[in-house]
Tab-separated table of C-alpha atoms and ligand atoms in Angstrom:
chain	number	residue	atom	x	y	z
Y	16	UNK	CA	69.979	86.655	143.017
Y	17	UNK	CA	72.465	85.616	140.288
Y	18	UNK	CA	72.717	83.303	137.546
Y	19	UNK	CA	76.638	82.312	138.776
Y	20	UNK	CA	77.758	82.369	135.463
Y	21	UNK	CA	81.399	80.928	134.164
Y	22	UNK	CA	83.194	82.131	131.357
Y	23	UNK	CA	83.332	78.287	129.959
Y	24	UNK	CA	79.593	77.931	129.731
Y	25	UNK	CA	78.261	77.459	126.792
Y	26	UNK	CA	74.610	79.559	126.970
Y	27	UNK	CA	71.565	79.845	124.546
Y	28	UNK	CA	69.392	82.653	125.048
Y	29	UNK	CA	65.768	82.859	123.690
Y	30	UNK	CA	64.079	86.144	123.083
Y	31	UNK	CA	60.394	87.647	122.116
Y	32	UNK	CA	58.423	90.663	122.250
Y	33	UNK	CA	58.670	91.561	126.030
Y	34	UNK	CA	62.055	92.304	126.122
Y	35	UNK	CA	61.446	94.871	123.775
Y	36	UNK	CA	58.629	96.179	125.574
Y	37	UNK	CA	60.980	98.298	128.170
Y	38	UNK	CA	62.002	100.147	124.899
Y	39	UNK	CA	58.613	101.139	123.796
Y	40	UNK	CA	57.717	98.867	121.305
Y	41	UNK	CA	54.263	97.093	121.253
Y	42	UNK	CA	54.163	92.940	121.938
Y	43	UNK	CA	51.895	91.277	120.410
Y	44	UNK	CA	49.232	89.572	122.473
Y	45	UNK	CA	49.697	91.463	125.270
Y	46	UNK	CA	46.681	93.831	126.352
Y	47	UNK	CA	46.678	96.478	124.201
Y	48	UNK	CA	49.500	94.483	121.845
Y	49	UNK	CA	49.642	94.673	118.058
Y	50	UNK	CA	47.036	91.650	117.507
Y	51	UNK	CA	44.689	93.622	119.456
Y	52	UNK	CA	45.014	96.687	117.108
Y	53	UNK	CA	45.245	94.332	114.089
Y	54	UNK	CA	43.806	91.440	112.346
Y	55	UNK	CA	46.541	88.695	112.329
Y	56	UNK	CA	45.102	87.129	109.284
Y	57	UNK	CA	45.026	90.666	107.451
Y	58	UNK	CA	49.058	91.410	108.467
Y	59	UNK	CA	51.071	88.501	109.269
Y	60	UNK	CA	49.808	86.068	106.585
Y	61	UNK	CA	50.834	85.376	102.919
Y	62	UNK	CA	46.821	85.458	102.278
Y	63	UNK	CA	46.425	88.683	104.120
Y	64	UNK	CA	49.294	90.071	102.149
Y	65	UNK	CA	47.790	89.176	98.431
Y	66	UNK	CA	44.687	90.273	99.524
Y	67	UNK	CA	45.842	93.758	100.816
Y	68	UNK	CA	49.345	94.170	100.053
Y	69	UNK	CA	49.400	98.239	100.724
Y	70	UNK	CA	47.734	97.663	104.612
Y	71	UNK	CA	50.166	95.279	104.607
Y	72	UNK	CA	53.495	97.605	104.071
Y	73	UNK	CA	51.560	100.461	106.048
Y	74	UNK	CA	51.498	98.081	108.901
Y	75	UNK	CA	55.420	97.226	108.717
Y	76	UNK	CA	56.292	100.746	107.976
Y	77	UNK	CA	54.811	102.090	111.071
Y	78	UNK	CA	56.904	99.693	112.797
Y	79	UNK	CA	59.664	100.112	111.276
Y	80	UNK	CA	59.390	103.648	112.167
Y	81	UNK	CA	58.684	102.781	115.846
Y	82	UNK	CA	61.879	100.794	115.995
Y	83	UNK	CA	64.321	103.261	114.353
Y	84	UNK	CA	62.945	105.573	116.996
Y	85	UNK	CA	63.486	103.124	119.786
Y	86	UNK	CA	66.828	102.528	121.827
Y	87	UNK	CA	67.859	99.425	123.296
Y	88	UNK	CA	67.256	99.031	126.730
Y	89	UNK	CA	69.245	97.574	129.701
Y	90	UNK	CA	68.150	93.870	128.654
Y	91	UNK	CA	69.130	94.225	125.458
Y	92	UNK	CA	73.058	95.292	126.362
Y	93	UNK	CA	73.132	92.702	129.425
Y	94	UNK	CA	72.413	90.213	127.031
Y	95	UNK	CA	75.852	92.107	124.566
Y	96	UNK	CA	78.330	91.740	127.638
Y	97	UNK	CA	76.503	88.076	128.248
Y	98	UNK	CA	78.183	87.641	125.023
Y	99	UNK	CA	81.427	89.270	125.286
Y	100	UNK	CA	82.026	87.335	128.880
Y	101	UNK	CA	81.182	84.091	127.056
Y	102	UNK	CA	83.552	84.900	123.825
Y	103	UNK	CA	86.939	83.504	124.921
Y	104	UNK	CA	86.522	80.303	126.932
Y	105	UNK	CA	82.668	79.704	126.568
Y	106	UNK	CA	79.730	79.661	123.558
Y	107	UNK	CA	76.988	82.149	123.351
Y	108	UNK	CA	74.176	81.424	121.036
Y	109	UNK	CA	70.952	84.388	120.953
Y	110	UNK	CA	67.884	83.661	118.981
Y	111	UNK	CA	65.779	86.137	118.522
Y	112	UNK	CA	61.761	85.943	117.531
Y	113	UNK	CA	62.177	89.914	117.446
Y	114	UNK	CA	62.614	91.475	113.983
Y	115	UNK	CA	63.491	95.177	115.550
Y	116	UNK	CA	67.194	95.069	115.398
Y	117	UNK	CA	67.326	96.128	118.702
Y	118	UNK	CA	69.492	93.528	120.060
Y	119	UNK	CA	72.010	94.129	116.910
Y	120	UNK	CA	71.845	97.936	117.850
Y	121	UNK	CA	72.445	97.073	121.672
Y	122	UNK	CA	75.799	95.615	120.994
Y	123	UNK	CA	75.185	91.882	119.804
Y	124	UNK	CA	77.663	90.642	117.671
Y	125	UNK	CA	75.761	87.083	116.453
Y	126	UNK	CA	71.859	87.456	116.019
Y	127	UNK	CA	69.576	84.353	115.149
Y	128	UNK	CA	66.586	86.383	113.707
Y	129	UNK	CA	64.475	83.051	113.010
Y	130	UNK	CA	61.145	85.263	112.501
Y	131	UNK	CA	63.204	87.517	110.346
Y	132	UNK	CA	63.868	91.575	110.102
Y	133	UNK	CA	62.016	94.757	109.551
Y	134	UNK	CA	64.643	95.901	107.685
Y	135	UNK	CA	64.786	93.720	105.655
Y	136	UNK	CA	62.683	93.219	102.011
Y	137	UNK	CA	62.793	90.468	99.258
Y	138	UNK	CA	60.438	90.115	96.044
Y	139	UNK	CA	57.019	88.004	96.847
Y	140	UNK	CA	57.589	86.556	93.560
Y	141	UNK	CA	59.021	82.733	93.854
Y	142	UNK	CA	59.736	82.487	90.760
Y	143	UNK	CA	62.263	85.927	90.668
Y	144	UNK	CA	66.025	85.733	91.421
Y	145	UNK	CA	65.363	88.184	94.124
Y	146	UNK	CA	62.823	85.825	96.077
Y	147	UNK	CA	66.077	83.968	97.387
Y	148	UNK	CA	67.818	86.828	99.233
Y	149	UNK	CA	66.821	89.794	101.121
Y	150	UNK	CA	68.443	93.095	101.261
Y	151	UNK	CA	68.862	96.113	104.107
Y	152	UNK	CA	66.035	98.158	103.285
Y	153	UNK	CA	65.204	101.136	105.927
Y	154	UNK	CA	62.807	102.782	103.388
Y	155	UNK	CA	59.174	103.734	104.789
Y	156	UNK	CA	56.563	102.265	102.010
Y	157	UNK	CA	53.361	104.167	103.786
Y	158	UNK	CA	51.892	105.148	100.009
Y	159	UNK	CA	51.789	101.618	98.804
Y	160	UNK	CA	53.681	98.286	97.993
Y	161	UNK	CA	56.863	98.655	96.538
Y	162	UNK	CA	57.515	96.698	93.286
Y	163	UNK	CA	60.740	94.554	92.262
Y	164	UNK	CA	62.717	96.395	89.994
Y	165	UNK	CA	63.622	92.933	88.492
Y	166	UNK	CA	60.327	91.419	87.733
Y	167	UNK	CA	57.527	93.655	88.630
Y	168	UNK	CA	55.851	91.816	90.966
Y	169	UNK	CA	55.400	92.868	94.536
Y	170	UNK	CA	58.321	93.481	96.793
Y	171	UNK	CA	57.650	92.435	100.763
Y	172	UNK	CA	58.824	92.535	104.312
Y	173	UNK	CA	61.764	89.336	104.970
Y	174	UNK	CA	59.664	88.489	107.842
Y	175	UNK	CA	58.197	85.083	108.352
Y	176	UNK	CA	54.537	84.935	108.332
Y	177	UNK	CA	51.826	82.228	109.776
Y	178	UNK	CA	51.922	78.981	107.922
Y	179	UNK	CA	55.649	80.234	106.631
Y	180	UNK	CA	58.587	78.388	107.298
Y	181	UNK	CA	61.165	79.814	109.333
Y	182	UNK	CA	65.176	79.610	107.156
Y	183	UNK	CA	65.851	75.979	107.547
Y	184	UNK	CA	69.212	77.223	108.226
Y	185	UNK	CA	68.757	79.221	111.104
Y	186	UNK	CA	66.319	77.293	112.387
Y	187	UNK	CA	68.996	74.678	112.252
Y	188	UNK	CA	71.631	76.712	114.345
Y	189	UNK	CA	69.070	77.582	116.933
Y	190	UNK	CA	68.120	74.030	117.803
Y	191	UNK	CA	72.205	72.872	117.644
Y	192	UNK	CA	72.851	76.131	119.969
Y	193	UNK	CA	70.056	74.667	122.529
Y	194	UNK	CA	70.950	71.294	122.236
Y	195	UNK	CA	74.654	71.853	123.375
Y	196	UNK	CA	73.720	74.363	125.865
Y	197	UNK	CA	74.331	74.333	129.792
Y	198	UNK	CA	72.212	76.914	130.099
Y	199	UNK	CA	68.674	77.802	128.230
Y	200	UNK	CA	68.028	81.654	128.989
Y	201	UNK	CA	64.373	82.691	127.746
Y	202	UNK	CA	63.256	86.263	127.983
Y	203	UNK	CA	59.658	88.340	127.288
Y	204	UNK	CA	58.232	85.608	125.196
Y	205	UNK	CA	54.502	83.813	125.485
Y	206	UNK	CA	55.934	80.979	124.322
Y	207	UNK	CA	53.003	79.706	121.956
Y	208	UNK	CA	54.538	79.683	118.385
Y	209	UNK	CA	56.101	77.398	116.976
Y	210	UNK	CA	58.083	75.871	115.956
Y	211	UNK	CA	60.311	78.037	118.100
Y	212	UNK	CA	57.923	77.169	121.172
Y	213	UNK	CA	59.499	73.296	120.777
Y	214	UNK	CA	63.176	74.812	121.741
Y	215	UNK	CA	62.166	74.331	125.873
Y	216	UNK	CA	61.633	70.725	125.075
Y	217	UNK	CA	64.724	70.669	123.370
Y	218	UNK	CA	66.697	72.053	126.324
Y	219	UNK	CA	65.036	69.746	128.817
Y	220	UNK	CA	65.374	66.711	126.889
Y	221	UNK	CA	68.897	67.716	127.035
Y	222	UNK	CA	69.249	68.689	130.816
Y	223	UNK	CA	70.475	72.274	130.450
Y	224	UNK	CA	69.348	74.577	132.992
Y	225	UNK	CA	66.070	76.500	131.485
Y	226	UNK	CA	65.452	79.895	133.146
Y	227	UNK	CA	62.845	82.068	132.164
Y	228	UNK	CA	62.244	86.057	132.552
Y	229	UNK	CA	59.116	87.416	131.940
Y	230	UNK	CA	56.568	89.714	133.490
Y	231	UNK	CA	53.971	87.208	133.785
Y	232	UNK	CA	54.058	83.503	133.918
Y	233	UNK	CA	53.072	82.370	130.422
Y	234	UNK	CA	50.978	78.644	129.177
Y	235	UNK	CA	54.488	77.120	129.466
Y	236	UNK	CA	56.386	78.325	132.991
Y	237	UNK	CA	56.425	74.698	133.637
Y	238	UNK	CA	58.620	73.622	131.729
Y	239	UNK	CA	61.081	76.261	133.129
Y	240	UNK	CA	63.560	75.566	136.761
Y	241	UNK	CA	63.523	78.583	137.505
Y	242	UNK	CA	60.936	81.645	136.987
Y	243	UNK	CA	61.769	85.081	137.197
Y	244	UNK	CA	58.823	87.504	137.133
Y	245	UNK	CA	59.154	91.345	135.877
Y	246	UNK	CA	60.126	94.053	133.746
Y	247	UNK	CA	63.598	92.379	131.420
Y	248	UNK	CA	65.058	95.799	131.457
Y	249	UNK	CA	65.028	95.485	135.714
Y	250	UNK	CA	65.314	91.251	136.032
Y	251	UNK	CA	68.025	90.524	133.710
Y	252	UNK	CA	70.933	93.006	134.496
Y	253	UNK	CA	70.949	91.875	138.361
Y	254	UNK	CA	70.222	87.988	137.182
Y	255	UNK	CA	73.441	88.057	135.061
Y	256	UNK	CA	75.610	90.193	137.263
Y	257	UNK	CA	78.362	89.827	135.485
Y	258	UNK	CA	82.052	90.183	137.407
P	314	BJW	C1	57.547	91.120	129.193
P	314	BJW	C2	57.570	92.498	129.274
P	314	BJW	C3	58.685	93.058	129.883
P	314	BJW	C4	55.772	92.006	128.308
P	314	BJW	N1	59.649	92.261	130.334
P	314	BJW	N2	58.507	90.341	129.670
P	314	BJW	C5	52.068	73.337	116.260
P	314	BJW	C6	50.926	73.497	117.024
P	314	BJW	C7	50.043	74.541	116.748
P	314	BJW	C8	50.284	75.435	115.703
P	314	BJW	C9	51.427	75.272	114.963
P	314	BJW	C10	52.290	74.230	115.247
P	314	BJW	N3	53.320	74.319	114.360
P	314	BJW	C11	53.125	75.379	113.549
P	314	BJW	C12	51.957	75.967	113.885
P	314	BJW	C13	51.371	77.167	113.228
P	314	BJW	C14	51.966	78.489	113.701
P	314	BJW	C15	51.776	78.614	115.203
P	314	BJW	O1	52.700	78.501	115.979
P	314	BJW	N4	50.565	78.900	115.641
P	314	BJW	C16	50.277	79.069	117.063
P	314	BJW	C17	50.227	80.558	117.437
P	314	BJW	C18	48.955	78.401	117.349
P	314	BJW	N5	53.363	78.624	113.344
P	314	BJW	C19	53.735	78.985	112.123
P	314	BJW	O2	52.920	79.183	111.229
P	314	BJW	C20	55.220	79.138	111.866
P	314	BJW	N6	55.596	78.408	110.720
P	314	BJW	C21	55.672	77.070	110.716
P	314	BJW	O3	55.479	76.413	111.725
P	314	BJW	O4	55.999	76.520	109.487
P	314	BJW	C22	55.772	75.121	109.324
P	314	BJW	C23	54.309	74.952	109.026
P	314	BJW	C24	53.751	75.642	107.971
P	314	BJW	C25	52.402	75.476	107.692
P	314	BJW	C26	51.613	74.648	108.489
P	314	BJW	C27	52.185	73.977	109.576
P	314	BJW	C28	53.544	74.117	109.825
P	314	BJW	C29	55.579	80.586	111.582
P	314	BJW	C30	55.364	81.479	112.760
P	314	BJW	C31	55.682	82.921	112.385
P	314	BJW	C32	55.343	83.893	113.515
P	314	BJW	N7	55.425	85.216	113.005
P	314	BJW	C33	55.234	86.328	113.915
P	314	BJW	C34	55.273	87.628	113.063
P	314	BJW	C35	56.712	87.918	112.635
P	314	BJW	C36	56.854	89.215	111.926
P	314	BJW	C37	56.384	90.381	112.764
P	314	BJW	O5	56.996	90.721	113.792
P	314	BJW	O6	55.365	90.964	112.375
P	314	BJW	O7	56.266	86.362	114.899
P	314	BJW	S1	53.756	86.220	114.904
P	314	BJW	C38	54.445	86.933	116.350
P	314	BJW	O8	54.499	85.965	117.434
P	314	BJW	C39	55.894	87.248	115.986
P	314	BJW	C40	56.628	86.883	117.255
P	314	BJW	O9	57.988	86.664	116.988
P	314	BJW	C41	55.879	85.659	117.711
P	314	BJW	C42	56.041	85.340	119.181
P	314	BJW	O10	55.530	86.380	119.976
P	314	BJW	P1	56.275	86.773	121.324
P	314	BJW	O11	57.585	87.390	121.020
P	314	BJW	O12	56.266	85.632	122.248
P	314	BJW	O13	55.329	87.971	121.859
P	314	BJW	P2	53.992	87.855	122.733
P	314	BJW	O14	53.312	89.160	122.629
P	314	BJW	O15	53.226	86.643	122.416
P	314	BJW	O16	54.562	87.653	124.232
P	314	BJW	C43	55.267	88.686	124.895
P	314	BJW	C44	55.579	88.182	126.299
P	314	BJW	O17	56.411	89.150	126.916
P	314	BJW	C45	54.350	88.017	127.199
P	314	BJW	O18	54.416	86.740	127.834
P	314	BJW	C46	54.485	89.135	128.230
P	314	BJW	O19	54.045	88.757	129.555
P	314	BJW	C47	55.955	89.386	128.230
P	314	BJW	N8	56.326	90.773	128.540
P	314	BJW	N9	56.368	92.981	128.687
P	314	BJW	C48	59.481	90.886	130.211
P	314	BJW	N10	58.769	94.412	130.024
């Protein structure tokens, strides 16, 4: 079965975890995912990170390290020619909670990264010029924090933790992309934080189509028209079929 897609549609796609899981890289609340291995509170929280800044970086280097090593996956480059099909006639809009790079490395042109990037780093310290924007940063930090060459104070991942806000900005971009869409394309994500979780509502408020890959149903397949159940790297290339 296809999606019977037209060059002239404008599409928003939504992505998590799972459709990086085909390329070897840990979800997160999966069995055996990275909150099982790891205290939320002690990694992906400004609290966890004063507290423990060094288990912190450890934690992001490792990952960082797991997603250099990683290729993209057949999901991943569907979701590039998704993109290049739409480019003349239609719009093509993919937000991304992933902060691997992998869809960037798979051949997408315009990423959304509303939860951030690994490889990216900023200083922790409000106050410091270099609070405001992050820079490429591939570096592993496994000994320790790294400090801001401008003011000394700790340097951290530019991801966005619990009780963070996400960039108004792209937040901004991702809700116009879905509210304008014809189609509302979610893939390998559980679907429970927000405020990116809201973005279905969004969609059906708006009467776009809302079609969901994942491997299992998740709290919200309701909300979805249409469920499509397994691996991304196996759904998505035969759901798109592109001509
Ligand atoms: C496959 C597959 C395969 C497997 N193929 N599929 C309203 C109500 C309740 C709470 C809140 C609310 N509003 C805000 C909150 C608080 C909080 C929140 O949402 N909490 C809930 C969890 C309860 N949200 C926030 O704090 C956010 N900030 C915010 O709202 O600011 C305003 C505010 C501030 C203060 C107070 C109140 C409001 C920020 C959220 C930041 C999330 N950050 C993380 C870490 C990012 C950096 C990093 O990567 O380390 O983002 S947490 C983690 O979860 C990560 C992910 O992007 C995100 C989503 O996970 P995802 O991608 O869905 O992965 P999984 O593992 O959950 O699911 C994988 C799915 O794939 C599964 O369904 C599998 O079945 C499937 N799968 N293999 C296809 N091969």
């Amino acid at each position: 079965m296809s999606l019977a897609l037209r060059p002239d549609m404008s599409v928003a796609v939504l992505t998590g975890a799972g459709i990086s899981a085909d390329s070897g890289l840990a979800t997160f609340r999966d069995s055996g995912g990275l909150w099982e291995q790891h205290d939320v509170t002690q990694v992906a929280t400004p609290e966890g990170f004063l507290r423990d800044p060094d288990l912190v970086w450890r934690f992001y280097s490792h990952r960082r390290r797991q997603a250099m090593a990683a290729d993209p996956n057949a999901a991943h480059r569907a979701l590039a020619s998704l993109e290049r099909f739409l480019e003349s006639r239609g719009r093509f809009t993919l937000i991304t909670q992933n902060v691997d790079g992998l869809h960037q490395r798979g051949g997408a042109r315009n990423v959304l990264e509303v939860h951030g990037s690994l490889f990216r780093t900023r200083c922790a310290n409000p106050a410091c010029p270099r609070s405001k924007t992050a820079w490429q940063d591939e570096e592993l930090h496994l000994d320790g924090a790294p400090r801001c060459g401008e003011c000394g104070g700790l340097l951290r991942p530019a991801v966005v933790w619990f009780g963070e806000h996400l960039d108004p900005e792209v937040l901004f971009a991702a809700e116009q992309a879905v509210k304008r869409c014809d189609l509302f394309l979610v893939v390998g994500t559980s679907g429970v934080v927000w405020p990116v979780a809201g973005l279905i509502l969004v969609a059906r408020d708006q009467g776009a189509r809302s079609v969901l890959v994942n491997l299992e149903p998740p709290e919200n397949h309701r909300y979805f028209d249409e469920v499509h159940l397994g691996r991304a790297a196996e759904v998505l290339p035969s759901l798109l079929a592109l001509p």
